[in-house]
Amino acid sequence: HDEAHDEAHDEAHDEAHDGMLSETALQILTLLATGPKSRAELTESLGQTASRAGHFLRTVEQIRRLELAELTIPEKPRSKNQKMRITPKGQSWLKQAGQGDV
C-alpha cells in the first residue's frame, strides 16, 4: 500500500510541476554525468524496486524526450549492451539546476 501511495504521489508531484524534472530524473542525470549507465546500473544505484519500475521507465522516457539523455546504441534500443548517456543539453540543465560542474 505504501509503495503504491508513494508512486501515485510521485506521479502527481511530477505532473504538478509541469516542465520541471522529478527528483528521480535529477538523480538519473547526475548518475549519467559520471558516464554511460545501463538500466540495471541506474535502478541499482537508485535503489529502485520492481514495484517502482513504471515510475522509473516514465522518468527515463521523459528525460529522453527532453533530449537530456540518449541511448548509446539508438539503432538497437533493446540491445543487451544498451546504455544511456547524458547529452550536452542534459549537462547544461544539471549546471543550471545547481548540480555543480559535470
PDB file of N, CA and C in Angstrom:
ATOM      1  N   HIS A   1       0.831  -1.202   0.000  1.00  0.00           N
ATOM      2  CA  HIS A   1       0.000   0.000   0.000  1.00  0.00           C
ATOM      3  C   HIS A   1       0.871   1.260   0.000  1.00  0.00           C
ATOM      4  N   ASP A   2       1.885   1.275   0.863  1.00  0.00           N
ATOM      5  CA  ASP A   2       2.733   2.461   0.944  1.00  0.00           C
ATOM      6  C   ASP A   2       3.462   2.738  -0.357  1.00  0.00           C
ATOM      7  N   GLU A   3       3.963   1.673  -1.025  1.00  0.00           N
ATOM      8  CA  GLU A   3       4.679   1.868  -2.287  1.00  0.00           C
ATOM      9  C   GLU A   3       3.738   2.385  -3.372  1.00  0.00           C
ATOM     10  N   ALA A   4       2.507   1.863  -3.411  1.00  0.00           N
ATOM     11  CA  ALA A   4       1.532   2.347  -4.390  1.00  0.00           C
ATOM     12  C   ALA A   4       1.208   3.812  -4.119  1.00  0.00           C
ATOM     13  N   HIS A   5       1.082   4.164  -2.865  1.00  0.00           N
ATOM     14  CA  HIS A   5       0.813   5.561  -2.498  1.00  0.00           C
ATOM     15  C   HIS A   5       1.979   6.451  -2.894  1.00  0.00           C
ATOM     16  N   ASP A   6       3.203   5.991  -2.605  1.00  0.00           N
ATOM     17  CA  ASP A   6       4.392   6.771  -2.960  1.00  0.00           C
ATOM     18  C   ASP A   6       4.474   7.004  -4.459  1.00  0.00           C
ATOM     19  N   GLU A   7       4.187   5.957  -5.247  1.00  0.00           N
ATOM     20  CA  GLU A   7       4.250   6.096  -6.702  1.00  0.00           C
ATOM     21  C   GLU A   7       3.186   7.078  -7.190  1.00  0.00           C
ATOM     22  N   ALA A   8       1.974   6.971  -6.650  1.00  0.00           N
ATOM     23  CA  ALA A   8       0.900   7.897  -7.038  1.00  0.00           C
ATOM     24  C   ALA A   8       1.276   9.322  -6.656  1.00  0.00           C
ATOM     25  N   HIS A   9       1.888   9.484  -5.485  1.00  0.00           N
ATOM     26  CA  HIS A   9       2.314  10.814  -5.051  1.00  0.00           C
ATOM     27  C   HIS A   9       3.389  11.360  -5.986  1.00  0.00           C
ATOM     28  N   ASP A  10       4.369  10.526  -6.330  1.00  0.00           N
ATOM     29  CA  ASP A  10       5.437  10.960  -7.242  1.00  0.00           C
ATOM     30  C   ASP A  10       4.870  11.412  -8.578  1.00  0.00           C
ATOM     31  N   GLU A  11       3.922  10.633  -9.117  1.00  0.00           N
ATOM     32  CA  GLU A  11       3.327  10.998 -10.408  1.00  0.00           C
ATOM     33  C   GLU A  11       2.585  12.316 -10.311  1.00  0.00           C
ATOM     34  N   ALA A  12       1.782  12.474  -9.259  1.00  0.00           N
ATOM     35  CA  ALA A  12       1.026  13.718  -9.084  1.00  0.00           C
ATOM     36  C   ALA A  12       1.979  14.894  -8.909  1.00  0.00           C
ATOM     37  N   HIS A  13       3.047  14.675  -8.158  1.00  0.00           N
ATOM     38  CA  HIS A  13       4.041  15.717  -7.950  1.00  0.00           C
ATOM     39  C   HIS A  13       4.698  16.105  -9.262  1.00  0.00           C
ATOM     40  N   ASP A  14       5.072  15.101 -10.058  1.00  0.00           N
ATOM     41  CA  ASP A  14       5.701  15.367 -11.347  1.00  0.00           C
ATOM     42  C   ASP A  14       4.774  16.154 -12.254  1.00  0.00           C
ATOM     43  N   GLU A  15       3.504  15.759 -12.308  1.00  0.00           N
ATOM     44  CA  GLU A  15       2.545  16.438 -13.173  1.00  0.00           C
ATOM     45  C   GLU A  15       2.293  17.864 -12.699  1.00  0.00           C
ATOM     46  N   ALA A  16       2.302  18.071 -11.387  1.00  0.00           N
ATOM     47  CA  ALA A  16       2.045  19.395 -10.831  1.00  0.00           C
ATOM     48  C   ALA A  16       3.164  20.371 -11.173  1.00  0.00           C
ATOM     49  N   HIS A  17       4.337  19.857 -11.397  1.00  0.00           N
ATOM     50  CA  HIS A  17       5.484  20.692 -11.743  1.00  0.00           C
ATOM     51  C   HIS A  17       5.792  20.543 -13.226  1.00  0.00           C
ATOM     52  N   ASP A  18       4.790  20.756 -14.036  1.00  0.00           N
ATOM     53  CA  ASP A  18       4.916  20.609 -15.485  1.00  0.00           C
ATOM     54  C   ASP A  18       6.141  21.362 -15.985  1.00  0.00           C
ATOM     55  N   GLY A  19       6.996  20.649 -16.697  1.00  0.00           N
ATOM     56  CA  GLY A  19       8.193  21.268 -17.237  1.00  0.00           C
ATOM     57  C   GLY A  19       9.401  21.124 -16.333  1.00  0.00           C
ATOM     58  N   MET A  20       9.161  20.805 -15.073  1.00  0.00           N
ATOM     59  CA  MET A  20      10.271  20.586 -14.154  1.00  0.00           C
ATOM     60  C   MET A  20      10.530  19.085 -14.061  1.00  0.00           C
ATOM     61  N   LEU A  21      11.733  18.739 -13.714  1.00  0.00           N
ATOM     62  CA  LEU A  21      12.067  17.321 -13.591  1.00  0.00           C
ATOM     63  C   LEU A  21      11.871  16.847 -12.159  1.00  0.00           C
ATOM     64  N   SER A  22      11.516  15.576 -12.036  1.00  0.00           N
ATOM     65  CA  SER A  22      11.335  14.967 -10.726  1.00  0.00           C
ATOM     66  C   SER A  22      12.692  14.748 -10.063  1.00  0.00           C
ATOM     67  N   GLU A  23      12.656  14.436  -8.791  1.00  0.00           N
ATOM     68  CA  GLU A  23      13.877  14.110  -8.059  1.00  0.00           C
ATOM     69  C   GLU A  23      14.552  12.900  -8.690  1.00  0.00           C
ATOM     70  N   THR A  24      13.752  11.924  -9.124  1.00  0.00           N
ATOM     71  CA  THR A  24      14.313  10.737  -9.772  1.00  0.00           C
ATOM     72  C   THR A  24      15.042  11.122 -11.051  1.00  0.00           C
ATOM     73  N   ALA A  25      14.450  12.014 -11.859  1.00  0.00           N
ATOM     74  CA  ALA A  25      15.090  12.451 -13.102  1.00  0.00           C
ATOM     75  C   ALA A  25      16.414  13.150 -12.802  1.00  0.00           C
ATOM     76  N   LEU A  26      16.423  13.974 -11.786  1.00  0.00           N
ATOM     77  CA  LEU A  26      17.644  14.667 -11.395  1.00  0.00           C
ATOM     78  C   LEU A  26      18.708  13.661 -10.968  1.00  0.00           C
ATOM     79  N   GLN A  27      18.303  12.636 -10.201  1.00  0.00           N
ATOM     80  CA  GLN A  27      19.252  11.610  -9.769  1.00  0.00           C
ATOM     81  C   GLN A  27      19.811  10.839 -10.969  1.00  0.00           C
ATOM     82  N   ILE A  28      18.947  10.515 -11.921  1.00  0.00           N
ATOM     83  CA  ILE A  28      19.394   9.787 -13.117  1.00  0.00           C
ATOM     84  C   ILE A  28      20.406  10.620 -13.891  1.00  0.00           C
ATOM     85  N   LEU A  29      20.090  11.888 -14.117  1.00  0.00           N
ATOM     86  CA  LEU A  29      21.019  12.748 -14.860  1.00  0.00           C
ATOM     87  C   LEU A  29      22.348  12.888 -14.127  1.00  0.00           C
ATOM     88  N   THR A  30      22.296  12.988 -12.817  1.00  0.00           N
ATOM     89  CA  THR A  30      23.520  13.099 -12.028  1.00  0.00           C
ATOM     90  C   THR A  30      24.366  11.839 -12.184  1.00  0.00           C
ATOM     91  N   LEU A  31      23.718  10.670 -12.155  1.00  0.00           N
ATOM     92  CA  LEU A  31      24.438   9.410 -12.363  1.00  0.00           C
ATOM     93  C   LEU A  31      25.032   9.338 -13.768  1.00  0.00           C
ATOM     94  N   LEU A  32      24.255   9.760 -14.774  1.00  0.00           N
ATOM     95  CA  LEU A  32      24.734   9.704 -16.151  1.00  0.00           C
ATOM     96  C   LEU A  32      25.892  10.677 -16.399  1.00  0.00           C
ATOM     97  N   ALA A  33      25.963  11.723 -15.592  1.00  0.00           N
ATOM     98  CA  ALA A  33      27.045  12.702 -15.752  1.00  0.00           C
ATOM     99  C   ALA A  33      28.404  12.072 -15.469  1.00  0.00           C
ATOM    100  N   THR A  34      28.416  10.943 -14.751  1.00  0.00           N
ATOM    101  CA  THR A  34      29.683  10.272 -14.447  1.00  0.00           C
ATOM    102  C   THR A  34      30.077   9.280 -15.531  1.00  0.00           C
ATOM    103  N   GLY A  35      29.180   9.042 -16.502  1.00  0.00           N
ATOM    104  CA  GLY A  35      29.450   8.124 -17.601  1.00  0.00           C
ATOM    105  C   GLY A  35      28.208   7.328 -17.960  1.00  0.00           C
ATOM    106  N   PRO A  36      28.208   6.694 -19.135  1.00  0.00           N
ATOM    107  CA  PRO A  36      27.042   5.904 -19.565  1.00  0.00           C
ATOM    108  C   PRO A  36      26.712   4.799 -18.558  1.00  0.00           C
ATOM    109  N   LYS A  37      25.414   4.562 -18.379  1.00  0.00           N
ATOM    110  CA  LYS A  37      24.946   3.542 -17.442  1.00  0.00           C
ATOM    111  C   LYS A  37      23.854   2.704 -18.096  1.00  0.00           C
ATOM    112  N   SER A  38      23.823   1.408 -17.761  1.00  0.00           N
ATOM    113  CA  SER A  38      22.740   0.542 -18.213  1.00  0.00           C
ATOM    114  C   SER A  38      21.517   0.791 -17.328  1.00  0.00           C
ATOM    115  N   ARG A  39      20.360   0.312 -17.784  1.00  0.00           N
ATOM    116  CA  ARG A  39      19.148   0.442 -16.989  1.00  0.00           C
ATOM    117  C   ARG A  39      19.341  -0.234 -15.627  1.00  0.00           C
ATOM    118  N   ALA A  40      19.974  -1.427 -15.626  1.00  0.00           N
ATOM    119  CA  ALA A  40      20.206  -2.148 -14.371  1.00  0.00           C
ATOM    120  C   ALA A  40      21.109  -1.344 -13.429  1.00  0.00           C
ATOM    121  N   GLU A  41      22.138  -0.718 -13.986  1.00  0.00           N
ATOM    122  CA  GLU A  41      23.034   0.090 -13.147  1.00  0.00           C
ATOM    123  C   GLU A  41      22.287   1.276 -12.544  1.00  0.00           C
ATOM    124  N   LEU A  42      21.414   1.895 -13.327  1.00  0.00           N
ATOM    125  CA  LEU A  42      20.648   3.030 -12.821  1.00  0.00           C
ATOM    126  C   LEU A  42      19.687   2.612 -11.719  1.00  0.00           C
ATOM    127  N   THR A  43      18.917   1.548 -11.966  1.00  0.00           N
ATOM    128  CA  THR A  43      17.940   1.137 -10.950  1.00  0.00           C
ATOM    129  C   THR A  43      18.646   0.699  -9.665  1.00  0.00           C
ATOM    130  N   GLU A  44      19.775   0.015  -9.816  1.00  0.00           N
ATOM    131  CA  GLU A  44      20.521  -0.407  -8.623  1.00  0.00           C
ATOM    132  C   GLU A  44      21.035   0.807  -7.851  1.00  0.00           C
ATOM    133  N   SER A  45      21.582   1.781  -8.551  1.00  0.00           N
ATOM    134  CA  SER A  45      22.107   2.981  -7.904  1.00  0.00           C
ATOM    135  C   SER A  45      21.009   3.778  -7.212  1.00  0.00           C
ATOM    136  N   LEU A  46      19.816   3.748  -7.791  1.00  0.00           N
ATOM    137  CA  LEU A  46      18.686   4.481  -7.215  1.00  0.00           C
ATOM    138  C   LEU A  46      17.965   3.680  -6.131  1.00  0.00           C
ATOM    139  N   GLY A  47      18.296   2.393  -6.019  1.00  0.00           N
ATOM    140  CA  GLY A  47      17.606   1.553  -5.048  1.00  0.00           C
ATOM    141  C   GLY A  47      16.163   1.292  -5.437  1.00  0.00           C
ATOM    142  N   GLN A  48      15.891   1.285  -6.744  1.00  0.00           N
ATOM    143  CA  GLN A  48      14.526   1.084  -7.237  1.00  0.00           C
ATOM    144  C   GLN A  48      14.116  -0.373  -7.069  1.00  0.00           C
ATOM    145  N   THR A  49      12.844  -0.577  -6.743  1.00  0.00           N
ATOM    146  CA  THR A  49      12.294  -1.923  -6.643  1.00  0.00           C
ATOM    147  C   THR A  49      11.417  -2.186  -7.856  1.00  0.00           C
ATOM    148  N   ALA A  50      11.071  -3.437  -8.057  1.00  0.00           N
ATOM    149  CA  ALA A  50      10.232  -3.812  -9.204  1.00  0.00           C
ATOM    150  C   ALA A  50       8.899  -3.073  -9.169  1.00  0.00           C
ATOM    151  N   SER A  51       8.377  -2.816  -7.978  1.00  0.00           N
ATOM    152  CA  SER A  51       7.084  -2.140  -7.889  1.00  0.00           C
ATOM    153  C   SER A  51       7.165  -0.683  -8.342  1.00  0.00           C
ATOM    154  N   ARG A  52       8.376  -0.141  -8.403  1.00  0.00           N
ATOM    155  CA  ARG A  52       8.569   1.245  -8.830  1.00  0.00           C
ATOM    156  C   ARG A  52       9.043   1.331 -10.278  1.00  0.00           C
ATOM    157  N   ALA A  53       9.077   0.206 -10.972  1.00  0.00           N
ATOM    158  CA  ALA A  53       9.629   0.171 -12.327  1.00  0.00           C
ATOM    159  C   ALA A  53       8.883   1.103 -13.276  1.00  0.00           C
ATOM    160  N   GLY A  54       7.573   1.194 -13.141  1.00  0.00           N
ATOM    161  CA  GLY A  54       6.788   2.064 -14.024  1.00  0.00           C
ATOM    162  C   GLY A  54       7.199   3.518 -13.894  1.00  0.00           C
ATOM    163  N   HIS A  55       7.385   3.966 -12.676  1.00  0.00           N
ATOM    164  CA  HIS A  55       7.806   5.349 -12.444  1.00  0.00           C
ATOM    165  C   HIS A  55       9.186   5.583 -13.045  1.00  0.00           C
ATOM    166  N   PHE A  56      10.096   4.633 -12.844  1.00  0.00           N
ATOM    167  CA  PHE A  56      11.441   4.746 -13.392  1.00  0.00           C
ATOM    168  C   PHE A  56      11.402   4.847 -14.913  1.00  0.00           C
ATOM    169  N   LEU A  57      10.641   3.956 -15.554  1.00  0.00           N
ATOM    170  CA  LEU A  57      10.574   3.950 -17.019  1.00  0.00           C
ATOM    171  C   LEU A  57       9.963   5.242 -17.561  1.00  0.00           C
ATOM    172  N   ARG A  58       8.937   5.749 -16.903  1.00  0.00           N
ATOM    173  CA  ARG A  58       8.335   7.026 -17.338  1.00  0.00           C
ATOM    174  C   ARG A  58       9.340   8.168 -17.193  1.00  0.00           C
ATOM    175  N   THR A  59      10.125   8.114 -16.124  1.00  0.00           N
ATOM    176  CA  THR A  59      11.125   9.158 -15.901  1.00  0.00           C
ATOM    177  C   THR A  59      12.211   9.107 -16.971  1.00  0.00           C
ATOM    178  N   VAL A  60      12.672   7.900 -17.301  1.00  0.00           N
ATOM    179  CA  VAL A  60      13.680   7.734 -18.354  1.00  0.00           C
ATOM    180  C   VAL A  60      13.130   8.264 -19.678  1.00  0.00           C
ATOM    181  N   GLU A  61      11.891   7.925 -20.001  1.00  0.00           N
ATOM    182  CA  GLU A  61      11.288   8.419 -21.240  1.00  0.00           C
ATOM    183  C   GLU A  61      11.186   9.936 -21.242  1.00  0.00           C
ATOM    184  N   GLN A  62      10.854  10.516 -20.101  1.00  0.00           N
ATOM    185  CA  GLN A  62      10.757  11.972 -20.003  1.00  0.00           C
ATOM    186  C   GLN A  62      12.100  12.635 -20.308  1.00  0.00           C
ATOM    187  N   ILE A  63      13.169  12.145 -19.691  1.00  0.00           N
ATOM    188  CA  ILE A  63      14.457  12.801 -19.924  1.00  0.00           C
ATOM    189  C   ILE A  63      14.972  12.546 -21.337  1.00  0.00           C
ATOM    190  N   ARG A  64      14.609  11.414 -21.916  1.00  0.00           N
ATOM    191  CA  ARG A  64      14.978  11.172 -23.326  1.00  0.00           C
ATOM    192  C   ARG A  64      14.163  12.081 -24.242  1.00  0.00           C
ATOM    193  N   ARG A  65      12.878  12.217 -23.977  1.00  0.00           N
ATOM    194  CA  ARG A  65      12.003  13.071 -24.791  1.00  0.00           C
ATOM    195  C   ARG A  65      12.486  14.530 -24.749  1.00  0.00           C
ATOM    196  N   LEU A  66      12.987  14.945 -23.593  1.00  0.00           N
ATOM    197  CA  LEU A  66      13.508  16.307 -23.433  1.00  0.00           C
ATOM    198  C   LEU A  66      14.931  16.450 -23.969  1.00  0.00           C
ATOM    199  N   GLU A  67      15.468  15.334 -24.507  1.00  0.00           N
ATOM    200  CA  GLU A  67      16.816  15.292 -25.080  1.00  0.00           C
ATOM    201  C   GLU A  67      17.903  15.638 -24.062  1.00  0.00           C
ATOM    202  N   LEU A  68      17.666  15.223 -22.804  1.00  0.00           N
ATOM    203  CA  LEU A  68      18.656  15.411 -21.753  1.00  0.00           C
ATOM    204  C   LEU A  68      19.555  14.185 -21.638  1.00  0.00           C
ATOM    205  N   ALA A  69      19.069  13.050 -22.176  1.00  0.00           N
ATOM    206  CA  ALA A  69      19.845  11.801 -22.205  1.00  0.00           C
ATOM    207  C   ALA A  69      19.492  11.068 -23.481  1.00  0.00           C
ATOM    208  N   GLU A  70      20.386  10.172 -23.890  1.00  0.00           N
ATOM    209  CA  GLU A  70      20.166   9.419 -25.125  1.00  0.00           C
ATOM    210  C   GLU A  70      20.710   8.009 -24.973  1.00  0.00           C
ATOM    211  N   LEU A  71      20.280   7.129 -25.858  1.00  0.00           N
ATOM    212  CA  LEU A  71      20.784   5.764 -25.874  1.00  0.00           C
ATOM    213  C   LEU A  71      22.153   5.739 -26.536  1.00  0.00           C
ATOM    214  N   THR A  72      23.010   4.843 -26.068  1.00  0.00           N
ATOM    215  CA  THR A  72      24.338   4.733 -26.679  1.00  0.00           C
ATOM    216  C   THR A  72      24.276   3.953 -27.987  1.00  0.00           C
ATOM    217  N   ILE A  73      23.244   3.097 -28.148  1.00  0.00           N
ATOM    218  CA  ILE A  73      23.058   2.337 -29.392  1.00  0.00           C
ATOM    219  C   ILE A  73      21.619   2.587 -29.865  1.00  0.00           C
ATOM    220  N   PRO A  74      21.344   3.785 -30.392  1.00  0.00           N
ATOM    221  CA  PRO A  74      19.958   4.138 -30.731  1.00  0.00           C
ATOM    222  C   PRO A  74      19.316   3.227 -31.774  1.00  0.00           C
ATOM    223  N   GLU A  75      20.132   2.647 -32.668  1.00  0.00           N
ATOM    224  CA  GLU A  75      19.570   1.785 -33.710  1.00  0.00           C
ATOM    225  C   GLU A  75      19.169   0.411 -33.163  1.00  0.00           C
ATOM    226  N   LYS A  76      19.580   0.092 -31.934  1.00  0.00           N
ATOM    227  CA  LYS A  76      19.229  -1.186 -31.298  1.00  0.00           C
ATOM    228  C   LYS A  76      18.784  -0.925 -29.858  1.00  0.00           C
ATOM    229  N   PRO A  77      17.586  -0.350 -29.683  1.00  0.00           N
ATOM    230  CA  PRO A  77      17.151   0.047 -28.333  1.00  0.00           C
ATOM    231  C   PRO A  77      17.039  -1.110 -27.338  1.00  0.00           C
ATOM    232  N   ARG A  78      16.891  -2.348 -27.810  1.00  0.00           N
ATOM    233  CA  ARG A  78      16.757  -3.493 -26.901  1.00  0.00           C
ATOM    234  C   ARG A  78      18.052  -4.297 -26.752  1.00  0.00           C
ATOM    235  N   SER A  79      19.145  -3.762 -27.254  1.00  0.00           N
ATOM    236  CA  SER A  79      20.429  -4.455 -27.164  1.00  0.00           C
ATOM    237  C   SER A  79      20.807  -4.713 -25.711  1.00  0.00           C
ATOM    238  N   LYS A  80      21.389  -5.886 -25.441  1.00  0.00           N
ATOM    239  CA  LYS A  80      21.835  -6.202 -24.085  1.00  0.00           C
ATOM    240  C   LYS A  80      22.994  -5.290 -23.666  1.00  0.00           C
ATOM    241  N   ASN A  81      23.623  -4.660 -24.632  1.00  0.00           N
ATOM    242  CA  ASN A  81      24.734  -3.747 -24.353  1.00  0.00           C
ATOM    243  C   ASN A  81      24.280  -2.282 -24.260  1.00  0.00           C
ATOM    244  N   GLN A  82      22.974  -2.058 -24.329  1.00  0.00           N
ATOM    245  CA  GLN A  82      22.431  -0.697 -24.340  1.00  0.00           C
ATOM    246  C   GLN A  82      22.714   0.034 -23.030  1.00  0.00           C
ATOM    247  N   LYS A  83      23.095   1.274 -23.174  1.00  0.00           N
ATOM    248  CA  LYS A  83      23.285   2.159 -22.026  1.00  0.00           C
ATOM    249  C   LYS A  83      22.694   3.522 -22.383  1.00  0.00           C
ATOM    250  N   MET A  84      22.602   4.363 -21.390  1.00  0.00           N
ATOM    251  CA  MET A  84      22.174   5.740 -21.609  1.00  0.00           C
ATOM    252  C   MET A  84      23.331   6.652 -21.247  1.00  0.00           C
ATOM    253  N   ARG A  85      23.377   7.787 -21.926  1.00  0.00           N
ATOM    254  CA  ARG A  85      24.391   8.790 -21.593  1.00  0.00           C
ATOM    255  C   ARG A  85      23.718  10.152 -21.569  1.00  0.00           C
ATOM    256  N   ILE A  86      24.308  11.043 -20.827  1.00  0.00           N
ATOM    257  CA  ILE A  86      23.795  12.403 -20.740  1.00  0.00           C
ATOM    258  C   ILE A  86      24.184  13.145 -22.018  1.00  0.00           C
ATOM    259  N   THR A  87      23.340  14.037 -22.471  1.00  0.00           N
ATOM    260  CA  THR A  87      23.631  14.846 -23.657  1.00  0.00           C
ATOM    261  C   THR A  87      24.211  16.194 -23.204  1.00  0.00           C
ATOM    262  N   PRO A  88      24.778  16.953 -24.133  1.00  0.00           N
ATOM    263  CA  PRO A  88      25.232  18.298 -23.762  1.00  0.00           C
ATOM    264  C   PRO A  88      24.085  19.135 -23.171  1.00  0.00           C
ATOM    265  N   LYS A  89      22.890  18.969 -23.711  1.00  0.00           N
ATOM    266  CA  LYS A  89      21.726  19.681 -23.176  1.00  0.00           C
ATOM    267  C   LYS A  89      21.465  19.257 -21.724  1.00  0.00           C
ATOM    268  N   GLY A  90      21.616  17.961 -21.450  1.00  0.00           N
ATOM    269  CA  GLY A  90      21.445  17.454 -20.093  1.00  0.00           C
ATOM    270  C   GLY A  90      22.504  17.996 -19.149  1.00  0.00           C
ATOM    271  N   GLN A  91      23.745  18.099 -19.640  1.00  0.00           N
ATOM    272  CA  GLN A  91      24.820  18.662 -18.822  1.00  0.00           C
ATOM    273  C   GLN A  91      24.530  20.122 -18.493  1.00  0.00           C
ATOM    274  N   SER A  92      24.049  20.861 -19.478  1.00  0.00           N
ATOM    275  CA  SER A  92      23.699  22.264 -19.246  1.00  0.00           C
ATOM    276  C   SER A  92      22.573  22.368 -18.230  1.00  0.00           C
ATOM    277  N   TRP A  93      21.579  21.486 -18.364  1.00  0.00           N
ATOM    278  CA  TRP A  93      20.453  21.509 -17.440  1.00  0.00           C
ATOM    279  C   TRP A  93      20.932  21.249 -16.013  1.00  0.00           C
ATOM    280  N   LEU A  94      21.831  20.258 -15.838  1.00  0.00           N
ATOM    281  CA  LEU A  94      22.350  19.968 -14.499  1.00  0.00           C
ATOM    282  C   LEU A  94      23.084  21.173 -13.914  1.00  0.00           C
ATOM    283  N   LYS A  95      23.871  21.847 -14.724  1.00  0.00           N
ATOM    284  CA  LYS A  95      24.593  23.025 -14.246  1.00  0.00           C
ATOM    285  C   LYS A  95      23.613  24.107 -13.819  1.00  0.00           C
ATOM    286  N   GLN A  96      22.579  24.322 -14.623  1.00  0.00           N
ATOM    287  CA  GLN A  96      21.577  25.329 -14.277  1.00  0.00           C
ATOM    288  C   GLN A  96      20.792  24.943 -13.032  1.00  0.00           C
ATOM    289  N   ALA A  97      20.636  23.634 -12.801  1.00  0.00           N
ATOM    290  CA  ALA A  97      19.908  23.150 -11.627  1.00  0.00           C
ATOM    291  C   ALA A  97      20.783  23.216 -10.385  1.00  0.00           C
ATOM    292  N   GLY A  98      22.021  23.677 -10.548  1.00  0.00           N
ATOM    293  CA  GLY A  98      22.907  23.833  -9.399  1.00  0.00           C
ATOM    294  C   GLY A  98      23.556  22.545  -8.957  1.00  0.00           C
ATOM    295  N   GLN A  99      23.750  21.622  -9.886  1.00  0.00           N
ATOM    296  CA  GLN A  99      24.368  20.343  -9.537  1.00  0.00           C
ATOM    297  C   GLN A  99      25.878  20.363  -9.760  1.00  0.00           C
ATOM    298  N   GLY A 100      26.431  21.527  -9.847  1.00  0.00           N
ATOM    299  CA  GLY A 100      27.889  21.637  -9.973  1.00  0.00           C
ATOM    300  C   GLY A 100      28.387  21.384 -11.375  1.00  0.00           C
ATOM    301  N   ASP A 101      29.689  21.325 -11.486  1.00  0.00           N
ATOM    302  CA  ASP A 101      30.312  21.084 -12.784  1.00  0.00           C
ATOM    303  C   ASP A 101      30.262  19.610 -13.117  1.00  0.00           C
ATOM    304  N   VAL A 102      29.804  19.313 -14.311  1.00  0.00           N
ATOM    305  CA  VAL A 102      29.757  17.925 -14.792  1.00  0.00           C
ATOM    306  C   VAL A 102      30.447  17.826 -16.129  1.00  0.00           C
TER     307      VAL A 102
END
